[in-house]
Tab-separated table of C-alpha atoms in Angstrom:
chain	number	residue	atom	x	y	z
A	1	MET	CA	123.137	78.003	79.109
A	2	ASN	CA	126.022	81.155	78.727
A	3	SER	CA	126.751	83.397	81.189
A	4	ARG	CA	124.852	86.198	79.918
A	5	ALA	CA	121.676	84.116	80.269
A	6	VAL	CA	122.348	83.126	83.691
A	7	ALA	CA	123.069	86.842	84.597
A	8	ILE	CA	119.488	87.576	82.987
A	9	ARG	CA	117.874	85.209	84.726
A	10	LEU	CA	118.980	86.178	88.350
A	11	LEU	CA	118.219	89.589	87.891
A	12	ILE	CA	114.740	88.735	86.764
A	13	LEU	CA	114.169	86.816	90.043
A	14	LEU	CA	115.748	89.527	92.033
A	15	ASN	CA	113.381	91.771	90.303
A	16	CYS	CA	110.487	89.230	90.891
A	17	GLY	CA	111.122	88.766	94.402
A	18	MET	CA	108.109	87.074	96.592
A	19	TRP	CA	105.446	88.038	93.617
A	20	CYS	CA	106.884	85.238	91.161
A	21	ILE	CA	106.950	82.566	94.229
A	22	CYS	CA	103.524	83.459	95.673
A	23	LEU	CA	101.330	83.918	92.951
A	24	PRO	CA	97.986	83.486	94.261
A	25	GLU	CA	95.664	80.859	93.007
A	26	ARG	CA	92.129	82.038	90.978
A	27	LEU	CA	89.089	81.167	92.959
A	28	LEU	CA	86.610	80.105	90.418
A	29	VAL	CA	83.189	79.683	91.911
A	30	ASN	CA	80.391	78.257	90.159
A	31	MET	CA	76.821	79.607	88.992
A	32	THR	CA	74.191	78.803	91.144
A	33	LEU	CA	70.605	79.439	89.044
A	34	VAL	CA	67.514	80.349	91.328
A	35	GLY	CA	65.143	77.522	90.721
A	36	ASN	CA	62.225	78.927	92.422
A	37	ALA	CA	62.417	82.279	91.167
A	38	SER	CA	59.996	81.517	88.579
A	39	ALA	CA	57.441	81.196	91.417
A	40	ILE	CA	57.354	85.056	91.964
A	41	GLY	CA	57.810	85.884	88.156
A	42	ALA	CA	61.621	86.629	88.321
A	43	PHE	CA	62.861	86.275	85.115
A	44	CYS	CA	66.205	87.885	83.162
A	45	LEU	CA	65.213	90.068	80.407
A	46	ASP	CA	64.958	87.085	78.041
A	47	GLY	CA	62.802	84.785	80.621
A	48	SER	CA	66.014	82.745	81.699
A	49	LEU	CA	66.703	82.183	85.223
A	50	PRO	CA	68.611	84.530	87.591
A	51	ALA	CA	71.866	83.429	89.140
A	52	TYR	CA	74.347	83.895	92.005
A	53	HIS	CA	77.866	82.700	92.251
A	54	PHE	CA	78.222	81.772	96.100
A	55	HIS	CA	81.604	80.813	98.063
A	56	ARG	CA	80.642	79.627	101.387
A	57	GLY	CA	82.849	81.319	104.506
A	58	SER	CA	84.489	79.632	107.256
A	59	GLY	CA	86.050	80.018	110.804
A	60	THR	CA	85.221	83.416	112.391
A	61	GLY	CA	83.795	84.464	108.975
A	62	ALA	CA	81.006	81.606	108.842
A	63	ARG	CA	78.194	83.716	109.643
A	64	ASN	CA	79.153	86.913	108.121
A	65	TRP	CA	78.140	87.629	104.700
A	66	LEU	CA	79.080	89.887	101.872
A	67	LEU	CA	76.824	90.215	98.838
A	68	GLN	CA	78.007	91.784	95.614
A	69	PHE	CA	75.840	93.126	92.871
A	70	GLU	CA	77.582	92.699	89.396
A	71	GLY	CA	77.388	95.794	87.017
A	72	GLY	CA	76.995	96.468	83.337
A	73	GLY	CA	75.169	99.577	82.158
A	74	TRP	CA	71.490	99.704	81.833
A	75	CYS	CA	68.703	99.252	78.943
A	76	ASN	CA	66.018	102.463	78.769
A	77	ASP	CA	64.529	101.709	75.669
A	78	LEU	CA	62.921	98.476	73.690
A	79	GLN	CA	65.401	98.306	71.230
A	80	SER	CA	68.539	98.377	73.410
A	81	CYS	CA	66.876	95.947	75.986
A	82	LEU	CA	65.624	93.825	72.873
A	83	GLU	CA	69.484	93.607	71.974
A	84	ARG	CA	70.774	93.237	75.550
A	85	ALA	CA	68.528	90.563	75.716
A	86	LYS	CA	70.443	88.221	73.406
A	87	THR	CA	73.882	88.623	75.620
A	88	ARG	CA	75.235	87.914	79.031
A	89	ARG	CA	74.081	91.494	80.368
A	90	GLY	CA	70.192	90.167	79.450
A	91	SER	CA	70.357	86.268	79.994
A	92	THR	CA	72.142	83.746	82.009
A	93	ARG	CA	72.255	81.433	79.178
A	94	TYR	CA	75.263	83.451	77.566
A	95	MET	CA	77.071	84.083	80.857
A	96	ASN	CA	80.352	82.176	82.089
A	97	LYS	CA	79.243	79.414	84.168
A	98	LEU	CA	82.236	80.324	86.360
A	99	GLU	CA	83.243	83.443	87.906
A	100	THR	CA	86.689	84.668	89.251
A	101	PHE	CA	86.590	85.881	92.980
A	102	SER	CA	89.155	88.719	93.457
A	103	GLY	CA	89.495	91.749	95.334
A	104	ILE	CA	86.871	92.271	98.106
A	105	LEU	CA	85.522	88.548	96.811
A	106	SER	CA	89.130	87.109	97.485
A	107	ASN	CA	89.245	84.538	99.709
A	108	ASN	CA	93.055	85.137	100.660
A	109	ALA	CA	93.775	86.663	103.800
A	110	SER	CA	96.545	88.763	102.605
A	111	LEU	CA	94.843	89.940	99.652
A	112	ASN	CA	91.507	90.706	101.415
A	113	PRO	CA	92.160	90.788	105.154
A	114	ASP	CA	88.956	91.760	106.746
A	115	PHE	CA	86.182	89.683	104.246
A	116	TYR	CA	88.412	86.455	102.967
A	117	ASN	CA	86.643	84.278	105.253
A	118	TRP	CA	83.250	85.394	104.846
A	119	ASN	CA	80.366	84.101	102.868
A	120	ARG	CA	80.906	85.931	99.570
A	121	VAL	CA	78.046	86.107	97.047
A	122	LYS	CA	78.295	87.613	93.451
A	123	LEU	CA	74.753	88.506	92.104
A	124	ARG	CA	74.341	88.270	88.451
A	125	TYR	CA	72.882	91.147	86.295
A	126	CYS	CA	70.679	90.251	83.662
A	127	ASP	CA	67.764	92.668	84.142
A	128	GLY	CA	69.155	96.123	82.809
A	129	ALA	CA	67.926	98.648	85.502
A	130	SER	CA	70.163	97.884	88.387
A	131	PHE	CA	67.951	95.107	90.166
A	132	ALA	CA	64.990	97.616	90.489
A	133	GLY	CA	62.404	97.177	87.987
A	134	ASP	CA	59.088	95.619	87.696
A	135	ALA	CA	57.369	95.517	84.563
A	136	LYS	CA	56.875	93.541	81.452
A	137	PHE	CA	57.009	93.910	77.345
A	138	ASP	CA	54.778	91.633	75.321
A	139	ASN	CA	53.570	92.580	72.008
A	140	GLY	CA	53.035	89.357	70.792
A	141	THR	CA	55.955	89.002	69.021
A	142	SER	CA	58.624	89.797	71.661
A	143	VAL	CA	58.880	89.416	75.226
A	144	LEU	CA	60.983	91.216	77.626
A	145	TYR	CA	60.706	90.893	81.477
A	146	PHE	CA	61.851	93.757	83.673
A	147	ARG	CA	62.056	91.842	86.698
A	148	GLY	CA	65.332	93.162	88.523
A	149	GLN	CA	63.508	93.561	91.761
A	150	ARG	CA	61.994	90.363	91.842
A	151	ILE	CA	65.325	89.043	90.943
A	152	TRP	CA	66.717	90.617	94.136
A	153	GLN	CA	63.713	89.294	96.224
A	154	ALA	CA	64.224	85.678	94.689
A	155	ILE	CA	68.051	85.366	95.190
A	156	ILE	CA	67.642	87.008	99.105
A	157	ARG	CA	65.165	84.228	99.458
A	158	ASP	CA	67.149	81.777	98.263
A	159	LEU	CA	69.996	82.574	100.578
A	160	LEU	CA	68.366	83.252	103.662
A	161	PRO	CA	68.057	79.349	104.368
A	162	LYS	CA	71.581	78.683	103.445
A	163	GLY	CA	72.627	80.839	106.350
A	164	LEU	CA	71.742	84.301	105.238
A	165	GLY	CA	68.816	84.451	107.554
A	166	GLN	CA	71.501	84.273	110.691
A	167	ALA	CA	73.776	86.412	109.757
A	168	ARG	CA	75.891	88.397	112.296
A	169	LYS	CA	77.560	90.690	110.105
A	170	ALA	CA	76.715	91.783	106.452
A	171	LEU	CA	77.974	94.014	103.978
A	172	LEU	CA	75.942	94.854	100.627
A	173	SER	CA	77.877	95.864	97.587
A	174	GLY	CA	78.406	96.670	93.863
A	175	CYS	CA	80.257	98.091	91.259
A	176	SER	CA	78.810	100.770	88.785
A	177	ALA	CA	74.964	99.839	87.957
A	178	GLY	CA	75.566	97.274	90.823
A	179	GLY	CA	76.831	100.306	92.926
A	180	LEU	CA	73.648	101.680	92.065
A	181	SER	CA	71.695	98.743	93.057
A	182	THR	CA	73.640	99.142	96.336
A	183	PHE	CA	71.660	102.971	96.876
A	184	LEU	CA	68.596	101.095	96.052
A	185	HIS	CA	68.458	98.282	98.038
A	186	CYS	CA	70.227	99.115	101.136
A	187	ASP	CA	67.653	99.650	103.664
A	188	ASN	CA	65.749	96.471	102.343
A	189	PHE	CA	68.706	94.471	102.731
A	190	ALA	CA	69.108	95.488	106.166
A	191	LYS	CA	65.356	94.904	107.228
A	192	VAL	CA	65.514	91.049	106.123
A	193	LEU	CA	68.229	90.419	107.944
A	194	PRO	CA	68.633	89.837	111.997
A	195	MET	CA	67.828	92.816	114.350
A	196	ASN	CA	70.913	92.407	116.008
A	197	ALA	CA	73.137	92.214	112.740
A	198	SER	CA	75.812	94.646	111.775
A	199	VAL	CA	74.577	95.680	108.316
A	200	LYS	CA	76.340	98.306	106.013
A	201	CYS	CA	76.546	98.969	102.425
A	202	LEU	CA	79.205	99.993	99.825
A	203	SER	CA	78.954	101.521	96.842
A	204	ASP	CA	81.602	101.442	93.918
A	205	ALA	CA	81.927	103.408	91.410
A	206	GLY	CA	77.983	103.988	91.637
A	207	PHE	CA	77.548	107.832	92.689
A	208	PHE	CA	76.255	108.696	89.138
A	209	LEU	CA	75.854	112.572	89.348
A	210	ASP	CA	72.789	114.433	88.053
A	211	GLU	CA	74.923	116.642	85.782
A	212	LYS	CA	74.585	118.362	82.688
A	213	ASP	CA	76.919	117.413	79.833
A	214	VAL	CA	79.434	119.479	78.006
A	215	THR	CA	76.714	120.924	75.819
A	216	LEU	CA	74.467	121.977	78.993
A	217	ASN	CA	71.854	119.109	78.201
A	218	HIS	CA	70.617	116.619	81.179
A	219	THR	CA	71.899	113.759	78.897
A	220	ILE	CA	71.671	111.518	81.937
A	221	ARG	CA	68.780	112.660	83.303
A	222	LEU	CA	66.769	112.245	80.463
A	223	PHE	CA	68.177	108.571	79.983
A	224	TYR	CA	67.233	107.685	83.849
A	225	GLU	CA	63.733	108.892	83.533
A	226	ASN	CA	63.455	106.617	80.531
A	227	LEU	CA	64.746	103.805	82.139
A	228	VAL	CA	62.712	104.247	85.346
A	229	THR	CA	59.252	104.918	82.859
A	230	LEU	CA	60.118	101.670	80.813
A	231	GLN	CA	60.937	99.144	83.259
A	232	GLY	CA	58.467	100.273	86.301
A	233	VAL	CA	61.442	101.549	88.685
A	234	GLU	CA	59.545	104.112	90.189
A	235	LYS	CA	57.667	102.179	93.060
A	236	ASN	CA	60.603	100.531	94.251
A	237	LEU	CA	62.263	103.677	94.488
A	238	ASN	CA	62.939	104.965	98.459
A	239	LYS	CA	59.486	106.348	99.483
A	240	ASN	CA	60.374	109.340	101.485
A	241	CYS	CA	63.131	110.337	98.942
A	242	THR	CA	60.037	110.336	96.108
A	243	SER	CA	57.731	112.212	98.269
A	244	PHE	CA	60.096	114.759	99.040
A	245	PHE	CA	60.767	115.411	95.403
A	246	ASN	CA	58.237	117.270	93.075
A	247	ASN	CA	60.083	114.882	90.426
A	248	PRO	CA	60.160	111.577	92.084
A	249	LYS	CA	62.385	109.947	89.235
A	250	LEU	CA	65.176	111.833	90.566
A	251	CYS	CA	65.442	109.559	93.568
A	252	ILE	CA	67.608	106.884	91.294
A	253	PHE	CA	70.412	109.377	91.577
A	254	PRO	CA	72.423	108.738	94.703
A	255	GLN	CA	73.049	112.113	95.609
A	256	TYR	CA	69.307	112.751	96.157
A	257	ALA	CA	68.670	109.138	97.592
A	258	LEU	CA	71.481	108.677	99.811
A	259	ARG	CA	70.132	111.439	102.726
A	260	PHE	CA	67.069	108.953	103.340
A	261	ILE	CA	69.219	105.987	103.775
A	262	THR	CA	69.520	104.816	107.358
A	263	THR	CA	71.677	102.027	107.091
A	264	PRO	CA	75.660	103.211	107.318
A	265	PHE	CA	76.983	103.204	103.598
A	266	PHE	CA	80.563	103.516	102.400
A	267	ILE	CA	80.920	105.424	98.691
A	268	LEU	CA	83.904	104.228	96.843
A	269	ASN	CA	84.279	106.461	93.777
A	270	SER	CA	86.805	107.911	91.428
A	271	ALA	CA	86.162	111.969	91.292
A	272	TYR	CA	86.928	111.468	87.557
A	273	ASP	CA	85.295	108.360	86.991
A	274	VAL	CA	86.033	107.225	83.397
A	275	TYR	CA	82.356	106.131	82.948
A	276	GLN	CA	80.928	109.274	83.785
A	277	VAL	CA	83.168	111.443	82.096
A	278	ASN	CA	82.576	109.121	78.644
A	279	HIS	CA	78.539	109.010	79.404
A	280	ILE	CA	77.351	111.862	81.497
A	281	LEU	CA	79.856	114.464	80.950
A	282	VAL	CA	81.034	114.276	77.501
A	283	PRO	CA	78.600	111.855	75.762
A	284	PRO	CA	78.698	111.158	72.266
A	285	SER	CA	75.790	113.348	71.427
A	286	ALA	CA	77.351	116.070	73.247
A	287	ASP	CA	80.816	115.795	70.850
A	288	LEU	CA	79.523	115.008	67.236
A	289	PRO	CA	82.569	116.822	66.016
A	290	GLY	CA	84.906	114.560	68.244
A	291	LEU	CA	86.639	117.527	69.981
A	292	TRP	CA	86.896	115.646	73.135
A	293	LYS	CA	88.209	111.865	71.469
A	294	ASN	CA	91.939	112.803	72.050
A	295	CYS	CA	91.245	114.094	75.521
A	296	LYS	CA	88.904	110.961	76.734
A	297	LEU	CA	91.881	108.484	75.764
A	298	ASN	CA	94.573	110.507	77.316
A	299	THR	CA	94.561	113.438	79.547
A	300	ALA	CA	97.982	114.956	78.134
A	301	ASP	CA	96.135	115.692	74.918
A	302	CYS	CA	93.149	117.504	76.795
A	303	SER	CA	93.118	121.446	76.312
A	304	GLU	CA	93.330	123.843	79.113
A	305	THR	CA	89.393	124.358	78.401
A	306	GLN	CA	89.055	120.542	78.979
A	307	ILE	CA	91.085	120.643	81.993
A	308	GLY	CA	88.718	123.124	83.626
A	309	VAL	CA	85.853	121.059	82.508
A	310	LEU	CA	87.210	117.888	84.169
A	311	GLN	CA	88.068	119.820	87.396
A	312	GLY	CA	84.831	121.395	87.408
A	313	PHE	CA	83.513	117.922	87.603
A	314	ARG	CA	85.412	116.846	90.765
A	315	ARG	CA	84.020	119.719	92.131
A	316	ASP	CA	80.604	119.013	91.636
A	317	MET	CA	80.927	115.388	92.946
A	318	LEU	CA	82.647	116.794	96.218
A	319	VAL	CA	79.731	119.355	96.585
A	320	ALA	CA	77.337	116.557	96.290
A	321	LEU	CA	79.023	114.880	98.732
A	322	ARG	CA	79.655	117.801	101.084
A	323	ILE	CA	77.090	117.136	103.439
A	324	PHE	CA	77.575	113.399	103.989
A	325	TYR	CA	81.645	114.488	104.435
A	326	LYS	CA	80.848	117.165	107.070
A	327	TYR	CA	77.937	115.852	109.327
A	328	SER	CA	77.231	112.125	108.672
A	329	ASN	CA	79.090	109.626	111.152
A	330	SER	CA	77.603	106.360	109.448
A	331	VAL	CA	78.982	107.575	105.740
A	332	GLY	CA	82.166	106.719	105.209
A	333	MET	CA	84.016	107.657	102.137
A	334	PHE	CA	87.091	107.118	99.606
A	335	ILE	CA	87.192	109.487	96.742
A	336	ASN	CA	90.528	109.324	94.787
A	337	SER	CA	91.657	111.302	91.683
A	338	CYS	CA	92.401	108.331	89.293
A	339	PHE	CA	90.641	107.899	86.195
A	340	ALA	CA	88.875	104.700	87.226
A	341	HIS	CA	85.479	103.111	87.150
A	342	CYS	CA	85.532	99.940	89.761
A	343	GLN	CA	88.381	99.523	92.202
A	344	SER	CA	86.992	96.967	94.709
A	345	GLU	CA	86.795	93.848	92.515
A	346	SER	CA	90.637	94.106	90.850
A	347	GLN	CA	92.895	92.826	93.418
A	348	ASP	CA	95.662	95.494	92.192
A	349	THR	CA	93.498	98.259	93.295
A	350	TRP	CA	91.895	96.825	96.118
A	351	PHE	CA	94.796	95.790	98.288
A	352	ALA	CA	98.451	95.114	96.854
A	353	VAL	CA	101.598	96.552	97.648
A	354	ASP	CA	101.278	99.080	94.853
A	355	SER	CA	97.718	99.743	95.483
A	356	PRO	CA	96.121	103.456	95.060
A	357	ARG	CA	96.362	105.341	98.481
A	358	ILE	CA	95.389	108.187	100.140
A	359	HIS	CA	97.215	109.267	102.851
A	360	ASN	CA	99.012	106.044	102.731
A	361	LYS	CA	95.521	104.080	103.253
A	362	THR	CA	94.469	101.572	100.849
A	363	ILE	CA	90.752	101.040	99.753
A	364	ALA	CA	90.852	98.013	101.691
A	365	GLU	CA	91.954	99.087	104.545
A	366	THR	CA	89.795	102.008	104.572
A	367	VAL	CA	86.570	99.801	103.806
A	368	GLY	CA	87.584	97.928	106.793
A	369	ASP	CA	88.294	100.709	109.363
A	370	TRP	CA	84.846	101.904	108.317
A	371	TYR	CA	82.921	98.856	108.268
A	372	PHE	CA	84.759	97.750	111.858
A	373	SER	CA	84.810	101.006	113.612
A	374	ARG	CA	88.452	101.283	113.886
A	375	ASN	CA	89.056	104.494	112.534
A	376	ARG	CA	87.782	107.286	110.999
A	377	SER	CA	87.276	106.420	107.073
A	378	LYS	CA	86.470	109.546	104.877
A	379	GLU	CA	89.221	110.040	102.359
A	380	ILE	CA	89.045	112.654	99.662
A	381	ASP	CA	91.996	112.982	97.650
A	382	CYS	CA	93.844	116.013	95.982
A	383	PRO	CA	93.439	117.018	92.721
A	384	TYR	CA	94.377	115.071	89.631
A	385	PRO	CA	97.465	114.639	89.091
A	386	CYS	CA	99.074	114.976	92.430
A	387	ASP	CA	98.414	111.462	93.363
A	388	ASP	CA	101.078	109.499	92.088
A	389	THR	CA	99.313	106.041	93.441
A	390	CYS	CA	97.021	105.566	90.443
A	391	HIS	CA	97.045	102.808	87.955
A	392	ASN	CA	96.170	104.656	84.832
A	393	LEU	CA	98.308	107.560	82.067
A	394	ILE	CA	99.536	110.437	83.936
A	395	PRO	CA	100.910	113.673	82.046
A	396	THR	CA	104.878	114.703	81.975
A	397	ALA	CA	106.216	116.645	84.810
A	398	ARG	CA	105.889	119.620	82.492
A	399	ASP	CA	102.238	118.990	82.518
A	400	ASP	CA	101.552	118.894	85.820
A	401	ARG	CA	101.491	122.837	86.383
A	402	ARG	CA	98.753	123.124	84.245
A	403	PHE	CA	96.367	120.648	85.840
A	404	LEU	CA	97.405	122.058	89.329
A	405	SER	CA	96.557	125.441	88.089
A	406	ASN	CA	93.055	124.697	87.254
A	407	ALA	CA	92.281	122.848	90.605
A	408	SER	CA	91.119	124.034	93.925
A	409	ASP	CA	91.394	122.442	96.993
A	410	ASN	CA	88.686	124.246	98.762
A	411	ASP	CA	85.661	122.169	97.281
A	412	LEU	CA	85.000	120.953	100.813
A	413	ASP	CA	84.849	124.255	102.535
A	414	SER	CA	88.493	123.941	103.218
A	415	CYS	CA	87.992	121.303	105.604
A	416	ASP	CA	90.916	120.606	108.089
A	417	ASP	CA	91.274	116.774	107.089
A	418	CYS	CA	91.089	117.575	103.178
A	419	PRO	CA	94.429	117.282	101.696
A	420	LYS	CA	96.584	119.771	100.237
A	421	GLY	CA	98.757	118.102	97.730
A	422	HIS	CA	101.139	115.573	97.387
A	423	GLU	CA	104.772	115.114	96.037
A	424	GLU	CA	105.215	114.882	91.784
A	425	LYS	CA	107.394	111.709	91.965
A	426	ASN	CA	106.725	110.192	88.367
A	427	SER	CA	107.620	112.123	85.232
A	428	GLY	CA	106.606	109.576	82.981
A	429	PHE	CA	103.452	108.995	80.981
A	430	ILE	CA	102.537	105.462	82.009
A	431	LYS	CA	102.979	104.133	85.726
A	432	PRO	CA	104.988	100.968	86.115
A	433	MET	CA	103.390	97.764	85.462
A	434	HIS	CA	101.906	96.560	88.873
A	435	GLY	CA	101.271	93.270	91.176
A	436	THR	CA	100.684	90.055	89.773
A	437	GLY	CA	100.753	91.744	86.013
A	438	MET	CA	104.916	92.619	86.693
A	439	ALA	CA	105.314	89.171	88.604
A	440	LEU	CA	103.654	87.435	85.083
A	441	TRP	CA	105.856	89.272	83.004
A	442	LEU	CA	108.743	88.653	84.711
A	443	LEU	CA	108.129	84.987	84.933
A	444	PHE	CA	107.577	84.803	81.309
A	445	LEU	CA	110.863	86.402	80.778
A	446	PHE	CA	112.487	83.954	82.849
A	447	LEU	CA	111.064	81.138	81.001
A	448	LEU	CA	111.951	83.128	77.581
A	449	VAL	CA	115.744	83.412	78.308
């Protein structure tokens, strides 16, 4: 090996540091089919049995439980549900039998310090209605089971004798459509556990707004109303909520349901949630000419008007959260300005040396402080693009002023705790590689040289 190659290897090792030495092993957890689910008619869309992945806790966490709803969108008409039934989103027959547990599900104390030794369960999603439907379609040729509510009940029944029934602490969480599930099932979860258990809920990227799209149509409201009707969801929505509103179907939206939830709740969301930007604010039906195509791919390509629309979406989300931010002692939140969707299941965004932060606190630290009542846990980020901890494309420094000029820090009535801006530190388009991704890349170069 020549001196140049030796020098390169030494440089790589110096940059890699402990990441190359301490790469965490992946935790793969087997699937468990709920054998008794058929007794209560709990089936996936195609009639297959529902399933979950369970990694048992230990030590001080042996009687603590974390249940995580899987996400994966919805189907709100027969055609889309028939298609979904032939995929892993509608049948356990097509699902991977091993699931990686990372982020909030990790069993590594250094990567998930508050929940690593808890009993951790991932509930597989195969009903297409956030575990909330209760209906059946049968035309003599095709059969679809809209049985999400029964799947939820069957999994809980299966877990209670495995230790869930003796839980001391419990956290119900979920991502995306699974994050919506936590709003729909939070209070029910608390009711099935011991009276003296500490039970709380967390929604990651599940605060879907009842927002008009850029053509001023209620696209997402119509979508959810069709979903509720097709899958028989209305009877499983919060009863206090449905009796309060003239349109009870609105109670599938978290902004309307949350005020009726009595169990402590944490909201983890991006104020510029990429799913909501692409499907609620600018759905394909609202952008037939494709004027938003480049903007949605790279915010540096957004026009002044489009930037204003994105900042308006953030403002509307903060307005929907305002009452809980200002007056609720049981609600925690981490609302950052990253263009992201689901941040609790990825190690890079949950807890790492370069994870997204607000007031220098990671998501994991903020959630832990809230759950264990260690500290106040209501974090609202400054407007995009001032947060330089995000793992996404950012505009050049020249363009930063353009974004900030369209943003306002008064969206929560100028509350004293709201951030007033961060220093602009990054002048490039792409953030540096993060965490284990950097380690693997450097290790690859090391072996290549």
